[in-house]
Coordinates of C-alpha atoms in Angstrom, one line a residue:
Chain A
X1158 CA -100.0 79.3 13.8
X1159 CA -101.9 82.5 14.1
X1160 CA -102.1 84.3 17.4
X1161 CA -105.0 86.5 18.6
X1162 CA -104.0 89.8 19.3
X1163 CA -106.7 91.6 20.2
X1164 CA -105.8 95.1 21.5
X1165 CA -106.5 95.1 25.1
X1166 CA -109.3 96.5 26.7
X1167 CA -108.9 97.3 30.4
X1168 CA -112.8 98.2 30.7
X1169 CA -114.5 95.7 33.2
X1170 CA -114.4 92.0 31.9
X1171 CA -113.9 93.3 28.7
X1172 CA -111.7 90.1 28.1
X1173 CA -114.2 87.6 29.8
X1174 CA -116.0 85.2 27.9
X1175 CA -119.4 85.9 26.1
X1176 CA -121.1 84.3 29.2
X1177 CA -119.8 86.8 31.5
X1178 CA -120.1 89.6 28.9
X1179 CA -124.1 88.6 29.0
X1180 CA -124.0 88.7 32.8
X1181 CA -121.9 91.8 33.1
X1182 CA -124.1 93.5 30.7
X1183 CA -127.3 92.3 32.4
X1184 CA -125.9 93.8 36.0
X1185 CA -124.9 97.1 34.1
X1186 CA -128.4 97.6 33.2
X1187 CA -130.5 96.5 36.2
X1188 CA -127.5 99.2 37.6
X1189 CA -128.7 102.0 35.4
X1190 CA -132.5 101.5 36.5
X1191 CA -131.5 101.7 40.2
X1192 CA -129.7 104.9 39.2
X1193 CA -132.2 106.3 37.6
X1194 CA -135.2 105.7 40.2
X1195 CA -132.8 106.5 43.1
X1196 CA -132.4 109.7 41.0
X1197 CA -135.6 110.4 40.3
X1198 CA -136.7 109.2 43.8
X1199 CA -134.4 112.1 45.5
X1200 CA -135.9 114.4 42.9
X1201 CA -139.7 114.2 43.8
X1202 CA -138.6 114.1 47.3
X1203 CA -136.8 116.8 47.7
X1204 CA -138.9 118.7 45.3
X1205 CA -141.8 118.3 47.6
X1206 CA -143.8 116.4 45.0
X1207 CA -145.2 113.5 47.1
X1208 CA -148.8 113.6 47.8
X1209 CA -149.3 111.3 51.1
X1210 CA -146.8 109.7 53.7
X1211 CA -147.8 106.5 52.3
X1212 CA -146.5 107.3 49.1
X1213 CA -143.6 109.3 50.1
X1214 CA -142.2 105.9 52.2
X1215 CA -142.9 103.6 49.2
X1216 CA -141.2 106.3 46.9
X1217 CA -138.3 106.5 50.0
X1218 CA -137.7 102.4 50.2
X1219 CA -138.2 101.6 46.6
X1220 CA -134.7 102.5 45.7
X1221 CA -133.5 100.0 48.2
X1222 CA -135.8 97.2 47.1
X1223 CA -134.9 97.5 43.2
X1224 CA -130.9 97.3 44.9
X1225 CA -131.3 93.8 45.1
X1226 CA -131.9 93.2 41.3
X1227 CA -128.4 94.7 40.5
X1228 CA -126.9 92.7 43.9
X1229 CA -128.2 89.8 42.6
X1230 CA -127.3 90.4 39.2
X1231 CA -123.7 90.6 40.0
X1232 CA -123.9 88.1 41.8
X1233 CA -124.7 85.5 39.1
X1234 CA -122.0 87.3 37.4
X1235 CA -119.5 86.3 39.7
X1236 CA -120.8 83.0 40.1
X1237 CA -120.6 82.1 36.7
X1238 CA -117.7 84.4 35.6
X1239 CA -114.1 82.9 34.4
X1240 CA -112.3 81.6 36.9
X1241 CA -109.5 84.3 36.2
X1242 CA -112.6 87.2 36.2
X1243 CA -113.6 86.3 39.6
X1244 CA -109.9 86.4 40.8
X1245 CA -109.5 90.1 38.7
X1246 CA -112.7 91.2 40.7
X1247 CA -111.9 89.4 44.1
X1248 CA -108.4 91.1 43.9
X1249 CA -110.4 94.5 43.2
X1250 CA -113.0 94.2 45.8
X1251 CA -110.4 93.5 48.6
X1252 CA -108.9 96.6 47.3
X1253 CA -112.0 99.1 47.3
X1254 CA -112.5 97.3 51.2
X1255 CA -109.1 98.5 52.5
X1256 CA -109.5 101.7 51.1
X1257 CA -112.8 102.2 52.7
X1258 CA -111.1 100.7 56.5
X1259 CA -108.0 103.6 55.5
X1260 CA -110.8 106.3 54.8
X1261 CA -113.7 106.0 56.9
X1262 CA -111.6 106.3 60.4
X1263 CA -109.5 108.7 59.1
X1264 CA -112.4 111.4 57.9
X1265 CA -114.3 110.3 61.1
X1266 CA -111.3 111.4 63.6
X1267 CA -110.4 114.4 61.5
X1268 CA -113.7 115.4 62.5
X1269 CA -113.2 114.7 65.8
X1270 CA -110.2 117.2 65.9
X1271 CA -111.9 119.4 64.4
X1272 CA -111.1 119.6 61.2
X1273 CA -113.7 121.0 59.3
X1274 CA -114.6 118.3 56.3
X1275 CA -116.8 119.5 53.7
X1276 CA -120.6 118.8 53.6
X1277 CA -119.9 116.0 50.7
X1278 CA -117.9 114.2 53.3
X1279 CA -120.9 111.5 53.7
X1280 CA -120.5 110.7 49.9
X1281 CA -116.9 110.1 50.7
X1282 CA -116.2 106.9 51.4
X1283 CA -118.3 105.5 49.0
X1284 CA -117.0 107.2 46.4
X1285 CA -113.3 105.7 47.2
X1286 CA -114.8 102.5 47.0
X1287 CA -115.8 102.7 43.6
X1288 CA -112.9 104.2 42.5
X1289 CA -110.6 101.8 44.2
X1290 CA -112.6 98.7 42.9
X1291 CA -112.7 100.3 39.5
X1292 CA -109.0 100.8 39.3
X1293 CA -108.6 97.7 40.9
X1294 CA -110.4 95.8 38.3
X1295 CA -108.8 97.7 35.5
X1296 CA -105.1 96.7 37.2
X1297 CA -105.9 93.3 37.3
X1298 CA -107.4 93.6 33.8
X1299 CA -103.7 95.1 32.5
X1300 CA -102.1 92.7 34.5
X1301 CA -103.5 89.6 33.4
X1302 CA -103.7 90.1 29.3
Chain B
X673 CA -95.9 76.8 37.9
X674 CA -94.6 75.8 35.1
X675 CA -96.4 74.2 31.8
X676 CA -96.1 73.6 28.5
X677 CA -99.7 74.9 27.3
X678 CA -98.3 77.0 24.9
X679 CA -96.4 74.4 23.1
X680 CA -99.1 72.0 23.0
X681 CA -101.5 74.5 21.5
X682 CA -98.6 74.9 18.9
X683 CA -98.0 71.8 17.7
X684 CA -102.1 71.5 17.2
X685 CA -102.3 74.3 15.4
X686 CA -104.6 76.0 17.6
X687 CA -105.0 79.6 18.8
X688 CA -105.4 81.2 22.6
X689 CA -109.0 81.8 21.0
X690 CA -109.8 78.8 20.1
X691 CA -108.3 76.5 22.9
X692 CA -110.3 79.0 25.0
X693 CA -113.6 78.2 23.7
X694 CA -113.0 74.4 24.2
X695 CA -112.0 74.8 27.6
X696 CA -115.1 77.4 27.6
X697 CA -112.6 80.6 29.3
X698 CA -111.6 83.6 28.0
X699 CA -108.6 84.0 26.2
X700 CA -107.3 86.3 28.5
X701 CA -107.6 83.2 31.0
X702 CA -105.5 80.7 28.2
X703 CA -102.9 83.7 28.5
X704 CA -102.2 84.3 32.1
X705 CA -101.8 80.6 32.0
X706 CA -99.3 80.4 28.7
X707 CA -97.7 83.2 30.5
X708 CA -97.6 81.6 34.4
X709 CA -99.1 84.6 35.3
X710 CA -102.0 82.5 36.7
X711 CA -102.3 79.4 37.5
X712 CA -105.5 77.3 36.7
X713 CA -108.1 75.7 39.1
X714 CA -107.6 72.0 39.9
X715 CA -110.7 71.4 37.5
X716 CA -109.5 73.8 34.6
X717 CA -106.2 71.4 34.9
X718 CA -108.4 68.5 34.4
X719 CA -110.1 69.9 31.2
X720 CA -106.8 70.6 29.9
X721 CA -105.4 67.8 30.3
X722 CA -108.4 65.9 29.0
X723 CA -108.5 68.3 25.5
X724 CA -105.2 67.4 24.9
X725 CA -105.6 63.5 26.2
X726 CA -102.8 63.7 28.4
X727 CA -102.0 63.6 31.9
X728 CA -102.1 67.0 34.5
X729 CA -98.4 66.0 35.2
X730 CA -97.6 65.9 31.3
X731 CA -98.5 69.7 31.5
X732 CA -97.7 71.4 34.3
X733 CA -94.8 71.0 36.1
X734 CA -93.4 71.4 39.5
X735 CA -91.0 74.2 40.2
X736 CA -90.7 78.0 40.5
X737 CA -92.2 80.3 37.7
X738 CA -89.8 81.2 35.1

């Protein structure tokens, strides 16, 4: 009998099967467009490039309206994913959500005592949350080869 | 809970990979399971029991992991 041994990859889903590589694939890419017009968005806004209101609110909300392609993308992803993929990501999301319930209080009442928190401490908590949900997924990816 | 996946693939013949794609899961999924790392849905049960024609109880069995 001859076993598979493929060497492991702990990159998100990179065990799942083809259909959720498709999906994953398709949500990485509708992720990279938001990225790049929220970028580009902040850009011609701060760089004073806007030539109405009207335009400047449309440039302002589009980010958030092309945020549902990716939300829905992932969605499907998760809907159709490997039963074990969607525990490996449920187990990671819970994660990146109790890190952001230990994190957001505790920068908000260090505040409040007046610590002094640096001016990046709005891009804190979300940027726990990815890291915790990435690290969670790749946990659950090493844990379940 | 424990099951004897791994020995039924065996005497078939049959790798993770390919008892994967007829149960259409990852292999990483057929492996947690081989392994009791993971146990499967109650319908994943029901497609394994049905590839290899036998009963849920015939394949997993009651009791603690090993």
């Amino acid at each position: 009998m001859t076993e598979t041994n493929t060497p492991p990859n702990p990159a998100i889903c990179s065990q799942g099967t083809q259909r959720d590589r498709t999906n994953l694939r398709r949500y990485q890419v509708s992720l990279l467009i938001w990225a790049v017009t929220l970028l580009a968005a902040t850009f011609l806004i701060k760089m004073d490039r806007v030539t109405s209101e009207a335009a400047g609110i449309g440039l302002a909300l589009l980010p958030s309206l092309l945020a549902f392609v990716p939300a829905m993308a992932f969605l499907r992803f998760l809907r159709e994913a490997d039963e074990l993929q969607r525990l490996i990501q449920l187990q990671a999301m819970a994660l990146a959500l109790g890190a952001a319930f230990i994190v957001f209080p505790a920068v908000r009442l260090l505040e409040s005592v007046g610590v002094a928190m640096a001016t990046w401490r709005n891009d804190v908590v979300p940027m726990i949350v990815i890291i915790t949900y990435m690290a969670g997924t790749i946990a659950g990816q090493r844990r379940y080869r | 809970m424990k099951n004897r996946l791994k020995v039924l693939r065996a005497e078939r013949d049959w790798t993770q990979e390919r008892l994967a794609t007829e149960l259409d899961v990852s292999r990483q999924t057929v492996n947690a399971i081989e392994t009791e790392k993971y146990d499967p849905s109650l319908p994943l049960a029901f497609k394994i029991a049905a590839t290899f024609g036998l009963h849920i109880e015939d394949i997993f069995l009651r009791g603690e992991r090993t």
